[in-house]
Short mmCIF file of C-alpha atoms in Angstrom, two decimals:
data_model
loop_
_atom_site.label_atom_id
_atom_site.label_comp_id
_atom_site.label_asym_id
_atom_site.label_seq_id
_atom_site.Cartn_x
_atom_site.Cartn_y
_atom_site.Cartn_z
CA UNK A 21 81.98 94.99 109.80
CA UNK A 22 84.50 97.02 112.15
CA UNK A 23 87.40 99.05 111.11
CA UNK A 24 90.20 100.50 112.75
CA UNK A 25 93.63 102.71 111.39
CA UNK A 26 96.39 103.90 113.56
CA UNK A 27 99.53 104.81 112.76
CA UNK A 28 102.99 104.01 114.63
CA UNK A 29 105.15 106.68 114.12
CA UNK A 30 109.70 105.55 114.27
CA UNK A 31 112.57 106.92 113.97
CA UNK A 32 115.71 105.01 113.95
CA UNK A 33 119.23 106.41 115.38
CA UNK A 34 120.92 104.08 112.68
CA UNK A 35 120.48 103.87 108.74
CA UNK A 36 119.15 100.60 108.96
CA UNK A 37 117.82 98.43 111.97
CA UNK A 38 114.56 96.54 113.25
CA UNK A 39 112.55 97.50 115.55
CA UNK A 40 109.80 94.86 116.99
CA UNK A 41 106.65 96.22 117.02
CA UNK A 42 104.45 93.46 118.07
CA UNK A 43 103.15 95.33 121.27
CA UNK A 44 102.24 98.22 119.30
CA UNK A 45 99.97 96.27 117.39
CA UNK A 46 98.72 94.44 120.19
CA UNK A 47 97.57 98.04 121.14
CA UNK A 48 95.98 98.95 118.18
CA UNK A 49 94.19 95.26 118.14
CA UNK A 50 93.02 96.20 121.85
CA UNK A 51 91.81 99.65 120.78
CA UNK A 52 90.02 98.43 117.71
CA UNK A 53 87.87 95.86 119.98
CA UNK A 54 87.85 93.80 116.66
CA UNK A 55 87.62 90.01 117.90
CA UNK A 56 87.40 87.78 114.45
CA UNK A 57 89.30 89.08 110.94
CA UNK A 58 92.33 90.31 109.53
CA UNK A 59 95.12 92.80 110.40
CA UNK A 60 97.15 94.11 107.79
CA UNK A 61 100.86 96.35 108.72
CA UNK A 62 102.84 98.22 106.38
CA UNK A 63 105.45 100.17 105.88
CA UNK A 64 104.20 103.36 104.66
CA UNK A 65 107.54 104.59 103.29
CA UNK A 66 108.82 102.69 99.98
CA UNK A 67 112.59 102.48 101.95
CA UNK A 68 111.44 100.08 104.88
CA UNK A 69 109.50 97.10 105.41
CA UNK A 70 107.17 95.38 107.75
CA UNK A 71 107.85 91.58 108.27
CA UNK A 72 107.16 88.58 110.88
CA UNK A 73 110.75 86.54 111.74
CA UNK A 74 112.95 85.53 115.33
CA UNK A 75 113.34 88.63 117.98
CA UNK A 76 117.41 87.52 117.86
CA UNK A 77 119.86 89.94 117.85
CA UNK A 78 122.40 87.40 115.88
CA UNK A 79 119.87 86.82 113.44
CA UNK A 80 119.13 90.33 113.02
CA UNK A 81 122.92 90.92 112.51
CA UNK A 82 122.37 87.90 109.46
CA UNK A 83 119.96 90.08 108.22
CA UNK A 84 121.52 92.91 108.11
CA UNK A 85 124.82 91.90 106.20
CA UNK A 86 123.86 89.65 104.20
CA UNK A 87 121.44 92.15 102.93
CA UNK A 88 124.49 94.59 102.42
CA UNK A 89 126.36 92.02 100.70
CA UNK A 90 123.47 91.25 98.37
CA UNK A 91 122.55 95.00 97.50
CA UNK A 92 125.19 97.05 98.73
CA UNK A 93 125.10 100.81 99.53
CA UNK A 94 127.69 101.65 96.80
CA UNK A 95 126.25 104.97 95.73
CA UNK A 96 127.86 105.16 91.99
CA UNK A 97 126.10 101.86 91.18
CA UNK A 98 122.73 102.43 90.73
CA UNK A 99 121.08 104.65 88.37
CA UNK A 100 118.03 105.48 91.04
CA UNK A 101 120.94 107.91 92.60
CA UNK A 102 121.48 109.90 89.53
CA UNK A 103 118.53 111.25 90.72
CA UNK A 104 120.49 113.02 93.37
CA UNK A 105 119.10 110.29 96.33
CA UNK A 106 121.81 108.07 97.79
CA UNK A 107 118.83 105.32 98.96
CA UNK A 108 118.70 102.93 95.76
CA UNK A 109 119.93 99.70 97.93
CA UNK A 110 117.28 100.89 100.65
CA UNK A 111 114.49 100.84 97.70
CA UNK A 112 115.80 97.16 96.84
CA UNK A 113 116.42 95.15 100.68
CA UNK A 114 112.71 96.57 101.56
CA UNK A 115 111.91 94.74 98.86
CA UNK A 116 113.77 91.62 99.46
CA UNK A 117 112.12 91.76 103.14
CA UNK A 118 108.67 92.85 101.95
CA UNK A 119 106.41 95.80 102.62
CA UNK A 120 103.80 94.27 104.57
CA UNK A 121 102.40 91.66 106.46
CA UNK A 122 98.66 90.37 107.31
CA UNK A 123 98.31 88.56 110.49
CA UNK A 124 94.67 86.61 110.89
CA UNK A 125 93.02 88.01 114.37
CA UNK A 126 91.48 85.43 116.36
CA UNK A 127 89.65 85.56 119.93
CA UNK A 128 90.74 88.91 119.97
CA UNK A 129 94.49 88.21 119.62
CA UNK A 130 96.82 88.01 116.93
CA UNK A 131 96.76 84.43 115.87
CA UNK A 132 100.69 83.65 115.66
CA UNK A 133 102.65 80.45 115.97
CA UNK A 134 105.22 80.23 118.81
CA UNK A 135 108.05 82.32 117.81
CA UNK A 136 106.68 84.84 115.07
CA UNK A 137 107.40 88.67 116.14
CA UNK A 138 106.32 91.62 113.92
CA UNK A 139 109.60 93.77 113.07
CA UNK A 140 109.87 97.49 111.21
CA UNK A 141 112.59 96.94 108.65
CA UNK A 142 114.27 100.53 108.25
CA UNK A 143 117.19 100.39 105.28
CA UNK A 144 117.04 104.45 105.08
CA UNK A 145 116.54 105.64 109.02
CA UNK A 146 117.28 108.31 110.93
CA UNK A 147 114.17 110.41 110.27
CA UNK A 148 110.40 109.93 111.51
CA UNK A 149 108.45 106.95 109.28
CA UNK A 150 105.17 105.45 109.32
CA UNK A 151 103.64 102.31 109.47
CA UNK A 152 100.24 101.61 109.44
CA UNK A 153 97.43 98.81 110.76
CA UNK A 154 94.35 98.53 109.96
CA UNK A 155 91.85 96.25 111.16
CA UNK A 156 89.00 94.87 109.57
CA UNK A 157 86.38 92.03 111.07
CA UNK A 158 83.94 91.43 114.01
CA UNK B 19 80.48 88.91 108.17
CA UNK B 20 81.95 84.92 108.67
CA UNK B 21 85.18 83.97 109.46
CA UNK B 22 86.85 80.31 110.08
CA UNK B 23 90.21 79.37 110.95
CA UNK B 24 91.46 76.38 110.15
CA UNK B 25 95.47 74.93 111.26
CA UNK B 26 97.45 72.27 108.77
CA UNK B 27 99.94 70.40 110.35
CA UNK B 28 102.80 69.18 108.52
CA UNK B 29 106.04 67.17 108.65
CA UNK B 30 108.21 67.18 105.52
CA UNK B 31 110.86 64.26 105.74
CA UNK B 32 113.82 66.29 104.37
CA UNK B 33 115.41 69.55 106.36
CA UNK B 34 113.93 71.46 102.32
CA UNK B 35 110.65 70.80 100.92
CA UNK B 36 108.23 72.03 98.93
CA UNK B 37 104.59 71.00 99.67
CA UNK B 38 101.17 71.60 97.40
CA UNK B 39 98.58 72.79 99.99
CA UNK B 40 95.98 73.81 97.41
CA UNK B 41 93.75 70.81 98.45
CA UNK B 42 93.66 71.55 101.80
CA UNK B 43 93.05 75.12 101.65
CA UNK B 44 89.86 74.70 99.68
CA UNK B 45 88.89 72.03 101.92
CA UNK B 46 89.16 74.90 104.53
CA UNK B 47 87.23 76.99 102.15
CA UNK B 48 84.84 74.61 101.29
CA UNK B 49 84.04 73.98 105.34
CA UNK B 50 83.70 77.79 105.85
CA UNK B 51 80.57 78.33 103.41
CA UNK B 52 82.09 81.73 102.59
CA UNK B 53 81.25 82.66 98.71
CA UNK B 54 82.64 86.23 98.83
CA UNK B 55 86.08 86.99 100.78
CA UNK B 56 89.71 87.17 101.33
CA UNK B 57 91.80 83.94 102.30
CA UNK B 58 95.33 83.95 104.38
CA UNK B 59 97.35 81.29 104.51
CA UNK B 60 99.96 81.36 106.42
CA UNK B 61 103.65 79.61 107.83
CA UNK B 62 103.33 79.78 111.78
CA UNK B 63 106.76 78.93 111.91
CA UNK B 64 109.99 81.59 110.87
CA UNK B 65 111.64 78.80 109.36
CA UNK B 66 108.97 77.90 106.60
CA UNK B 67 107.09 80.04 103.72
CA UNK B 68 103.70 79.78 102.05
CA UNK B 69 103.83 81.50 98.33
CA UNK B 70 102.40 80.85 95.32
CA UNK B 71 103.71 79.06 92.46
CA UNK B 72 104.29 76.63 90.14
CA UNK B 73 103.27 72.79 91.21
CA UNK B 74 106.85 71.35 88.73
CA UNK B 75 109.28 69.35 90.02
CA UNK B 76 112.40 70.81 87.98
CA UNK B 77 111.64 74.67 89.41
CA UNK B 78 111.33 73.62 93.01
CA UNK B 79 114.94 71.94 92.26
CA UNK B 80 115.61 75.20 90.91
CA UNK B 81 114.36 76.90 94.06
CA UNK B 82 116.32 75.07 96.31
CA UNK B 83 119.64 75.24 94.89
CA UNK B 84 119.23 78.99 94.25
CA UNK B 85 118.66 79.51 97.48
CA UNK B 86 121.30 77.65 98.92
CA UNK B 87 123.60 79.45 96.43
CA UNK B 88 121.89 82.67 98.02
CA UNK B 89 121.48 81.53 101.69
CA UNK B 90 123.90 78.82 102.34
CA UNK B 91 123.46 76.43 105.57
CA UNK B 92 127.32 77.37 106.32
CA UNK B 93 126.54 77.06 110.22
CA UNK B 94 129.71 78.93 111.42
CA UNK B 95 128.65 81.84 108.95
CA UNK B 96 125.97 82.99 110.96
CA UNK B 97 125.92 84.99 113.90
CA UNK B 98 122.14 83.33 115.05
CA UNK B 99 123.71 80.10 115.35
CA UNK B 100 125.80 81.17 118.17
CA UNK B 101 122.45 80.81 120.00
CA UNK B 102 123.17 76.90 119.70
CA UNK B 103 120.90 77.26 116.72
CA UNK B 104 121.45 75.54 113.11
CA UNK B 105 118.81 77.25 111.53
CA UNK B 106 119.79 81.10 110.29
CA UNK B 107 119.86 79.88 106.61
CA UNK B 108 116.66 79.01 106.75
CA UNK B 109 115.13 82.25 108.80
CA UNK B 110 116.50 84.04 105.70
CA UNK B 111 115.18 81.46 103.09
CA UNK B 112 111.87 81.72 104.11
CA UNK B 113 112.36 85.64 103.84
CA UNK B 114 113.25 85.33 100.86
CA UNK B 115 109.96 82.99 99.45
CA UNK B 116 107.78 84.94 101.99
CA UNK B 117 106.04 83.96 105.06
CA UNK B 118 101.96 84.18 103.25
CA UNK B 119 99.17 84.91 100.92
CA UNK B 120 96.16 86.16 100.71
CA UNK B 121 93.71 85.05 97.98
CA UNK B 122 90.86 86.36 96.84
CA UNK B 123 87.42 84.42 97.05
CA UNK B 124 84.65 84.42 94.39
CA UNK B 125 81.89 82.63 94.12
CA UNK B 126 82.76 80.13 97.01
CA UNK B 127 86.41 79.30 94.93
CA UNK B 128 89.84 80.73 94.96
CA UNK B 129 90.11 82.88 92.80
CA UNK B 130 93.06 82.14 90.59
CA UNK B 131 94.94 82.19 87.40
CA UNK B 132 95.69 79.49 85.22
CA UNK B 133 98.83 77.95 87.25
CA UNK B 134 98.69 79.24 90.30
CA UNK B 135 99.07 76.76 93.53
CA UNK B 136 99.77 77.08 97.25
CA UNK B 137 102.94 75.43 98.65
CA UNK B 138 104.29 75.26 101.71
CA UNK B 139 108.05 75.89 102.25
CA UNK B 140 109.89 74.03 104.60
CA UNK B 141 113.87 75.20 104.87
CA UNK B 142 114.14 73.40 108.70
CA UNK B 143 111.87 70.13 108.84
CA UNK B 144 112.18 67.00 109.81
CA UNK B 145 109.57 68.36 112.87
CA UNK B 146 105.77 68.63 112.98
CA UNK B 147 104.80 72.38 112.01
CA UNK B 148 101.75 74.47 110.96
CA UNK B 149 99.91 76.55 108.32
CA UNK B 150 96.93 78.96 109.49
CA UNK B 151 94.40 79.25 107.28
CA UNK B 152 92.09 82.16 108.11
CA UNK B 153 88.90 83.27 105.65
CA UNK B 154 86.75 86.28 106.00
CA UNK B 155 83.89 86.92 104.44
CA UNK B 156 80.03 86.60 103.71
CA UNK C 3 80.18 93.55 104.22
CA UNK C 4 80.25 94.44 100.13
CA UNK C 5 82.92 92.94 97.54
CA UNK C 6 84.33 93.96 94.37
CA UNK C 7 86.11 92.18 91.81
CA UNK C 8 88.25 93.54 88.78
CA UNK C 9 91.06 91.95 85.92
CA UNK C 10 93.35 94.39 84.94
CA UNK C 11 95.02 92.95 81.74
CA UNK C 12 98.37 93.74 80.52
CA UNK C 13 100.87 93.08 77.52
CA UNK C 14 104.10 94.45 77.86
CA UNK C 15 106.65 95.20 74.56
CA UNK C 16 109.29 93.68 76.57
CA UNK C 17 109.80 90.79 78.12
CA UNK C 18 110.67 92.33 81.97
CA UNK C 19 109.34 96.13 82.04
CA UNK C 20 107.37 97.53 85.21
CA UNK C 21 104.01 99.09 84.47
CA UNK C 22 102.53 101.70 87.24
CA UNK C 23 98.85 100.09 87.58
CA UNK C 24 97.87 102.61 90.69
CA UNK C 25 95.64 104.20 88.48
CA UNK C 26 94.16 101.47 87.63
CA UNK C 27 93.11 100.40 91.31
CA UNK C 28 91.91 103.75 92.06
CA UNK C 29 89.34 103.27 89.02
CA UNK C 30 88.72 99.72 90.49
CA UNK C 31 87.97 101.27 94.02
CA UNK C 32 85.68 104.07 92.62
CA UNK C 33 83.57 101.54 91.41
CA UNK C 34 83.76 99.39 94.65
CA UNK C 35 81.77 102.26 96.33
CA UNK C 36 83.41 100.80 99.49
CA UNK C 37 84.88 102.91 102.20
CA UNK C 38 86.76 101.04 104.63
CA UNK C 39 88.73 98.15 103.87
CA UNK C 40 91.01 96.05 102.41
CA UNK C 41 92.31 95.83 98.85
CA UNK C 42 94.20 92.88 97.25
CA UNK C 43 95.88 93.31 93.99
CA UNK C 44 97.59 90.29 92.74
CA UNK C 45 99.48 88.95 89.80
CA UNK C 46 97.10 85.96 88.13
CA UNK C 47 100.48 84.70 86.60
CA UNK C 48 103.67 83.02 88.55
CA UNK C 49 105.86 84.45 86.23
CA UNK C 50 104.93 88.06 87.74
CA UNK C 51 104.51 90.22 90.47
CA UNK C 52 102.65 92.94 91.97
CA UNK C 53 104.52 95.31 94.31
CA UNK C 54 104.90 98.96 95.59
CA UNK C 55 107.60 100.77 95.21
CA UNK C 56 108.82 104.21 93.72
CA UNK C 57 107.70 105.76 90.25
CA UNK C 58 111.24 106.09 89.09
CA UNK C 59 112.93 105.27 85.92
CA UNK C 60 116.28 104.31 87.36
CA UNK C 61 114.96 102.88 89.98
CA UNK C 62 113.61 100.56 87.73
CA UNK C 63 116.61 99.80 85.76
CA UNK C 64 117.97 98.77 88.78
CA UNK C 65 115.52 96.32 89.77
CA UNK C 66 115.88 94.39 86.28
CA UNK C 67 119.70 94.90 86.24
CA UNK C 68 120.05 93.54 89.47
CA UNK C 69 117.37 90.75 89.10
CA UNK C 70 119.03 89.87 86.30
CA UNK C 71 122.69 89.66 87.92
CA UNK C 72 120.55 87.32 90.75
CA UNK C 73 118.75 85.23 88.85
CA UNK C 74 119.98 85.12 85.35
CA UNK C 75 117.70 84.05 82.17
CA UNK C 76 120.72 81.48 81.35
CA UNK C 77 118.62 79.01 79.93
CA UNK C 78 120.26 75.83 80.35
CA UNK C 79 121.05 76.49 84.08
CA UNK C 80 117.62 75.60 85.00
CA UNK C 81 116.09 72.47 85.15
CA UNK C 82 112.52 74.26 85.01
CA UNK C 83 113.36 74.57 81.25
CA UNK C 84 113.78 71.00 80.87
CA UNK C 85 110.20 70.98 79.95
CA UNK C 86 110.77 72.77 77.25
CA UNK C 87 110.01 76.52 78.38
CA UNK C 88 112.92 78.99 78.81
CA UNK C 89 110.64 80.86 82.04
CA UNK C 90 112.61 79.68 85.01
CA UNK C 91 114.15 83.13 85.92
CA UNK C 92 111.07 84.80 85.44
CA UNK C 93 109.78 82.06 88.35
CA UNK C 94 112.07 83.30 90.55
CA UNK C 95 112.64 86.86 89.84
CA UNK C 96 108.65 87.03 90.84
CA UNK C 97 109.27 85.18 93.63
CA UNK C 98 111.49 87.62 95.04
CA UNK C 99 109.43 90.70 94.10
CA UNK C 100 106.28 88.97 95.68
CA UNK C 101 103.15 88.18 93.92
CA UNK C 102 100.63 90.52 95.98
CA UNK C 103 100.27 93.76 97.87
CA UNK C 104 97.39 94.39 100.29
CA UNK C 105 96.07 97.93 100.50
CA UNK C 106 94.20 99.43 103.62
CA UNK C 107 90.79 101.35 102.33
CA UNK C 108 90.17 104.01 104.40
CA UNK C 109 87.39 106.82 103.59
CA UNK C 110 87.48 105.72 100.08
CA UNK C 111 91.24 106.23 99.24
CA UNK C 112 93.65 103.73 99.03
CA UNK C 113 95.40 104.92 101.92
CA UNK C 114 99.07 105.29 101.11
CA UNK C 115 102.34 106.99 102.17
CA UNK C 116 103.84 109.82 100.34
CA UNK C 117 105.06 107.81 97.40
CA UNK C 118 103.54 104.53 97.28
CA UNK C 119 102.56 103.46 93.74
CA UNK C 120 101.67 100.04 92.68
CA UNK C 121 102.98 98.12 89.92
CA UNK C 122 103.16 95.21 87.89
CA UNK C 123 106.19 93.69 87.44
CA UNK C 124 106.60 91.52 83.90
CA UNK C 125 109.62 88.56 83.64
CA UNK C 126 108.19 87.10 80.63
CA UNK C 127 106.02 89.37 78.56
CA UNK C 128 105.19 89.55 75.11
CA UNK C 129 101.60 88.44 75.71
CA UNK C 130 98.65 89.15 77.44
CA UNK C 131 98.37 88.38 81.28
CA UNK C 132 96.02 89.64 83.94
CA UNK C 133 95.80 91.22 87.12
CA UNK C 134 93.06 90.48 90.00
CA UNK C 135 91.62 93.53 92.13
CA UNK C 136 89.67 92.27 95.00
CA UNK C 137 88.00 94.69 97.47
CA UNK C 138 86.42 93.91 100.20
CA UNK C 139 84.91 96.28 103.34
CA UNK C 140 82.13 98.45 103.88
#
């Protein structure tokens, strides 16, 4: 069995956007010279997430407010901001969009349908974040 | 290490369904010969999920009304729609339910609790679409 | 490749309540011996979940407040509890906080962000449920 980290390194100008990184992971797949098994990506921060949807800027738009509408920003609301943070909502959409996803490696490739596209979810941006992959198989 | 892949096709007759897979994914399994492992399954469509739940009629009701209470179709709402699109609703719907999982195998089985079972989500059908099933393992 | 398999069981006081399990895994992993990999840790019950998130108290008073507010216990709303359970919430509310996290392996940690921690989630406690820890790698 083969393994293979890297990390991909973002930072977003905006509190919360997404960022497809499909071709980083294509990288990382390349590097790894891993042919059959499994590819997991996470966020490594507990204020973003990693998930597979459309590469549509209307759709990311949907995302984004009806996220905000669901758990809004609203600082005096949640008790997570006593703490002195102001990221409570950020803590809750990551998890609504999930921290990770694991994407079956195939003849060398990433084995995806037509339309699926690997985003970074970032609810709390505009500092440097991590995701990782790692790649196990053959 | 082994590994098989295995595709599921499937056309729901309504545009939301709710589909036990659990058959076919241990018909995968059982093909693969793999006794010790991990198991994805997987929507290779953005419009569908694959989660784990339970196999009664009254919750997957409950499902779908909650989530249209959540996510409604409302086509004008939507700025991905403006793509000629119908479909944003269900892009977010399946983010919701979640797009995989992975399941442990043991001793040639999935390894599960008491109720678990795989279903496929469909929020856009009426279309042929697919499942990946990917094991890996010894 | 090597495998290890673990059930973590649980019985929470109260009938939603978040339990920090990372410990737990770690234990699990020690005992794995294995290096580089992946690690599943999944809910056995589908009125649960298993996610990562932070180790804070209002944090998690905002999950269940908010959950709660989403999908409320209102028994007679559901027809889930037309079979004569009173669990459809908890369905749900598990749904949305996903049933699984996978964990890279690497050099024998579970190899984690700043302040990733793993928990279990409980929507209908009271009684004894498990968790599965399934390791797989080198």
């Amino acid at each position: 069995m083969k393994s293979h980290r890297q990390e991909l390194w973002l930072e977003t100008p905006t509190r919360v956007a997404f960022v497809n990184i499909t071709p980083k992971v294509e990288s990382a797949l390349a590097a790894s010279g891993i042919q059959e098994g499994l590819c997991l990506v996470n966020a490594m921060h507990i204020s973003a997430s990693v998930f597979i949807n459309d590469d549509e800027r209307g759709l990311h738009h949907d995302f984004s407010a009806w996220l905000e509408q669901l758990v809004p920003y609203d600082r005096a609301r949640w008790h997570h901001n006593r703490t002195g943070e102001d990221n409570a909502d950020s803590h809750i959409k990551r998890q609504v969009m999930g921290r990770e996803v694991t994407v079956a490696i195939t003849g060398g490739r990433l084995d995806f349908g037509p339309w699926e596209q690997i985003f970074y979810g970032e609810f709390d941006g505009q500092r440097r974040k991590r995701v990782l992959v790692k790649i196990i198989g053959e």
